[in-house]
Amino acid sequence: MAATYVLKHSATTLAAFLFLSFVSSAASHIEDQAEQFFRSGHTNNWAVLVCTSRFWFNYRHVANTLSVYRSVKRLGIPDSHIVLMLADDMACNPRNPKPATVFSHKNMELNVYGDDVEVDYRSYEVTVENFLRVLTGRIPPSTPRSKRLLSDDRSNILIYMTGHGGNGFLKFQDSEEITNIELADAFEQMWQKRRYNELLFIIDTCQGASMYERFYSPNIMALASSQVGEDSLSHQPDPAIGVHLMDRYTFYVLEFLEEINPASQTNMNDLFQVCPKSLCVSTPGHRTDLFKRDPKNVLITDFFGSVRKVEITTETMSLQQDSEIMESSYKEDQMDEELMEPLKYAEQLPVAQIIHQSSIIAVEVCSWETTARAVCFSLWSSPGHRQSEWEMHDWQGGQDSRSLPRSPSQLAMSDLRDDC
Amino acid sequence: MGLLSDPVRRRALARLVLRLNAPLCLLSYVAGIAWFLALAFPPLTQRTYMSENAMGSTMVEEQFVGGDRARMFARDFAAYRRKSGALPVAWLERTMRSVGLEVYTQSFSRKLPFPDETHERYMVSGTNVYGILRAPRAASTESLVLTVPCGPDSTNSQAVGLLLALAAHFRGQIYWAKDIIFLLTEHDLLGTEAWLEAYHDINVTGMQSSSLQGRAGAIQAAVALELSSDVVTSLDVIVEGLNGQLPNLDLLNLFQTFCQKGGLLCTLQGKLQSQDWTSLDGPLQGLQTLLLMVLRQASGRPHGPHGLFLRYGVEALTLRGINSFRQYKYDLVAVGKSHHTFYGILDAYHALELWMQLHETGMGPEEDGGSPRPSTFLLPSQGVGLASLVAPLLISQAVGLALYILPVMGQHVATQHFPVSEAEAVVLTLLAIYAAGLALPHNTHRMMTAQALDRGWMALKLVALIYLALQLGCIILTNFSLGFLLAATMVPTAVLTKPHGPRPLYAALLVLTSPAAMLLGSLFLWRELQEMPLSLAEGWQLFLSALAQGVLEHHTYGSLLFPLLALGLYPCWLLFWNVLFWK
C-alpha cells in the first residue's frame, strides 16, 4: 500500500518536475526570442539619400537614389525618417519620352518613381551646405520637419550618395565639391552631438573608396563602388529613352536588397560580396575598422529596415511565472479566441515576385506555453490580404530579369558611361 | 648696368642671334611649313572622336518612316515653284500649318552694289517662310534651326520635301526640350542673311527686311540642307564659313558618327576618309583634304547658309547630297533618320565650349606657321628720320584706299566711257588700280630729300616688315588658313627684297607673291586638288569672277577678305615694291 503510494507520488513528482523543467526551458526560449528584439543598440532608423548630379544624361544617378529609396521604404523606414535629396527632376524633364517615370531597368520594367515619392531637397537645394546642415543638425528654425534629420543617439543612419566623384571629392551639381575631409568632420560632429548610434555610408561614384578614407569617428561602416584610381561604370542603356538607366554597383545592390524582407537574417558580410569585379568592372570596397560590432553580426535590416518592436499577436505572453495573472488572462483570452484569427503581415511589395518569380514561403513559428495555448506569429502571409500603402501600383511586365546580360564583355566599354 | 641679369652675357647672346639671323629665319620658316604639312601624317593626325562622351550620341534608336511623304511634298513644291516662278509662299504656309507648325513670313529686299553675273541678279527681293515647332514641355529659351536655301537656280525641292516630312514627324514627338525652326529662304544666302539679321535685331549689311513676327529663343545650332536629287550616294559636309569661321568640331564628329552608324557615305571636301594608313596613300589623301580645307577657309566665303550662322555664335554646318556614280544609293528615309537622331542629340547639348582641335581630315592645333622675326636692323647712323618714311607709307595706303573705294564708286563712270557691263567695269577698275600701283616707285622719289635716299631703304624695309608681321599675326588669330597661306608665300620674298642684286628676279618673285597673283595661283591649286584642272583661259575667267564675287560678298555679307587685301596687304606689298626699286 505504501509502496504504490510512494510510486505514484514519485511518478507525479517526476512528471511535475519534467513538466516544470520543460516549462522553464520554454520560457527561457521565449525569453531568448524576446531578447532577439533588443540585440542591436538602436531604436530607430533614418536614411539620407543624396543624388548630386543634374542634367538629363545623369539620369542614372537619380535612378540609383530612387531605387535605394524604394528598398528602404519597402523594408520599413517611413518617409518621415527619410531625407531624399535629388538634384534634378528626371521624371518631369522635357526630354523624358515617358513622362512621370524613372526606370531602373531596361525595357522599362521597373519604374522606381511611383506615385508617392517624397523628395525633401530638390533641384538647386541640393548643395554641400544643405547636406552638411542636414547631417549636423544646424538648420534654421523655419525648416520643416521633413527636411530635418531628427536622429538621436539611438538612431542607425544609412547615408547613400551617388554622382560624379574623384579622388577625395564628390561633385555637387557641376558647381561645387565636397571633400572627404569635410565629410569626415561632419560625421565627427554628428558623433559628438550624439546624433547617431551606428552609421552605414554607401557611395557609388568613381574612386568612391577615397571618400571613406578619412573617417575617424566610431561606429561607422562604409561601402564604395570602386577603389581609388578606378572608374565606376554604368549598367545598361535603354534605346527608347536614350540614356543609361543605372550604375552597375547600385543595380546589383538593388537586386540583393530585393531578397531582403523585414525579418531577414542576412548580414553585412553578404552585402560586401555584392557585385564582384567580374560583374562590376570596378572593385567595390568597404571599411569596418571603426565599427564596434563584427559585420557578420550586423543585419542588413539594422540599417535598411526599420526597428520592429511591436509584433501583433492574439495572446498575451507573460514572461514571469505568475500563475494568478496567467489564470485570469487565460479566462479572458479564451473568450476572444474564437473571434479573431491571427493577424498577418501583408506582402509589402510584389517586387520579389517580378524579379525572382519565387513562391512565397509562409513561416509560422509556434511555441507552446504553460497554458498550452498556441501562439502563432507568422512572418509571411499570402499576398492580397491587406495591402500596405507602400505598394507600387504601376508595375509593368513581369519578365524574368535573370535574362539580363550579366557579363561586362557583352557591352563594349565605349558604350558605358562613368561617374567621374 | 645690369642689376638682375648679366649684361655681358646678354650682349653676347644678342650678338650670336644677330650673327645667325639669316639661318635662324630660314630654319623657322622651313620648320613651320614642314610641321604644318606633317599634320596630315600620323602620329599628328587625330581620328574622328567625340570629346563630350557624356552626351551618349549613339544610344538612341532612330525612327523615321516619312520617306514617301517627303517625296510627295517635294513633287508638290517643285510643281508650284515652276508655276509661280518664285517661292510658293501661300502653299508653304498652308502645308506647314497643316503639319502643325507656327508659320511666319518675312520679306526682304536688297540692291546689290553692282549686278551679280554668277547668280544673275541685281535688285533682289524675296520672302522667307519659317515655321516654329515649340517644345511641348519646356520654356522657349533655346532653339535649333533646320534651313533649306531655295535659290532661283538651285533645284532644292527634295530638301524642301524632307524638311516638311521631318517637321511632320518631329511634331509627333514629346521629348523636345528646344524649339525647332524650319526655315526656307529665298535667294539662297541673301535670304538667310536677312532672316538672321532680323532675328538678332541688327543690321550690318544694309539689307532692308521686315521685322520678324515670331521668335523662338536663342539659336544653339543650325543645319542647312541641300539635296538636289531623289537618290543620294553620299553626303558632303561643309564646315567652313564666313571669314574662315568654323563650327564646334563635335558637331562635325557627331555627324560622322551618325553616318558610320547608319551606313551612309559621308565626305569632307568631297573626299572620303581614307582607310589605308599603312602605305603613303592614306596620308597623301589626308594632305589633299587638308590643303583643300585650307584653301576654302582662306577664301573667307560662306560656302553655304551655315557660314552666315557662325557669325552669331551658332554652330552650324551644311549637308549637301551628292549623286555620283556609285552603286549604293540612299533615299530620303536614311537621310531623314540621321536627321532625327541628329536633332535629338543637338537638343541635348548643354555646353559646347570646346577647343577647336581638328581631326584627321582637317588640320592640327593652331600654331604660328613660320612667321619670321623681322630682320633686326640697326638704323643707319646717318640719322634718317622716320619722317622721311611717311611719304611712301601715305602714298601706298592711299592707293590701297583707292583700290577699296573706287571700283564700286566709279562703275557708272567706267560704263559710260567703255563698252563693258558694270561687273566687268568693277573688276577691270580693280585690276587697273592694282597695276597702277606698280608704277609708283618711279614717282615717289621726287618726294624724298637727298640725304634720305642712300640708306633709307633699310628703314622702309624695317617698317614694312613690322607692318607685315603685325598684319599676319592678327590674321592668323582669326583665320589661320589665310594667315598661313599669306605667310608662306609673302614672307620669303619680303625678306629677300633689296634694291641691290638681280632686280628682275626679285621683281618677278615679288609680283608672283602679290595678293592678286596669289589669288590666281590658289584658284589653280584648288581646282588641281579637286581633280578638275583648269586651262589658262578658264582660270583667268574664274579669276575675274572671283574678284567680282569677293567685292560683292564684302558688301552683302560682310566678308573681310577684300578689305583686308585692299587696305592691309596691298599697301604693305607696295612698300616692298618701293624698297625694291629704290634708287
Tab-separated table of N, CA and C in Angstrom, chain B residues 8 21 73 79 117 182 235 253 274 315 340 407:
chain	number	residue	atom	x	y	z
B	8	VAL	N	76.876	91.378	-69.861
B	8	VAL	CA	77.870	90.836	-70.791
B	8	VAL	C	77.306	89.632	-71.516
B	21	ASN	N	71.302	85.352	-87.727
B	21	ASN	CA	69.960	85.825	-88.067
B	21	ASN	C	69.383	85.113	-89.279
B	73	PHE	N	5.807	65.758	-100.849
B	73	PHE	CA	5.981	67.189	-100.617
B	73	PHE	C	6.908	67.804	-101.660
B	79	ALA	N	6.311	71.528	-108.392
B	79	ALA	CA	5.256	71.920	-109.313
B	79	ALA	C	4.812	73.347	-109.071
B	117	GLU	N	26.831	88.624	-111.851
B	117	GLU	CA	26.697	87.878	-113.088
B	117	GLU	C	26.615	86.381	-112.850
B	182	PHE	N	11.974	75.664	-88.718
B	182	PHE	CA	12.172	75.146	-90.065
B	182	PHE	C	12.129	76.345	-91.015
B	235	LEU	N	26.869	62.048	-98.729
B	235	LEU	CA	26.539	63.346	-98.136
B	235	LEU	C	27.834	64.091	-97.899
B	253	ASN	N	31.888	65.845	-85.802
B	253	ASN	CA	32.135	64.467	-85.398
B	253	ASN	C	30.844	63.713	-85.138
B	274	SER	N	40.152	58.382	-95.595
B	274	SER	CA	40.987	57.311	-96.120
B	274	SER	C	41.089	56.181	-95.109
B	315	GLU	N	26.515	77.253	-83.834
B	315	GLU	CA	27.258	76.184	-84.509
B	315	GLU	C	26.403	75.668	-85.659
B	340	HIS	N	16.922	62.844	-87.688
B	340	HIS	CA	16.136	62.681	-86.471
B	340	HIS	C	17.034	62.521	-85.267
B	407	PRO	N	36.562	101.162	-107.365
B	407	PRO	CA	35.883	100.292	-108.330
B	407	PRO	C	34.360	100.363	-108.237
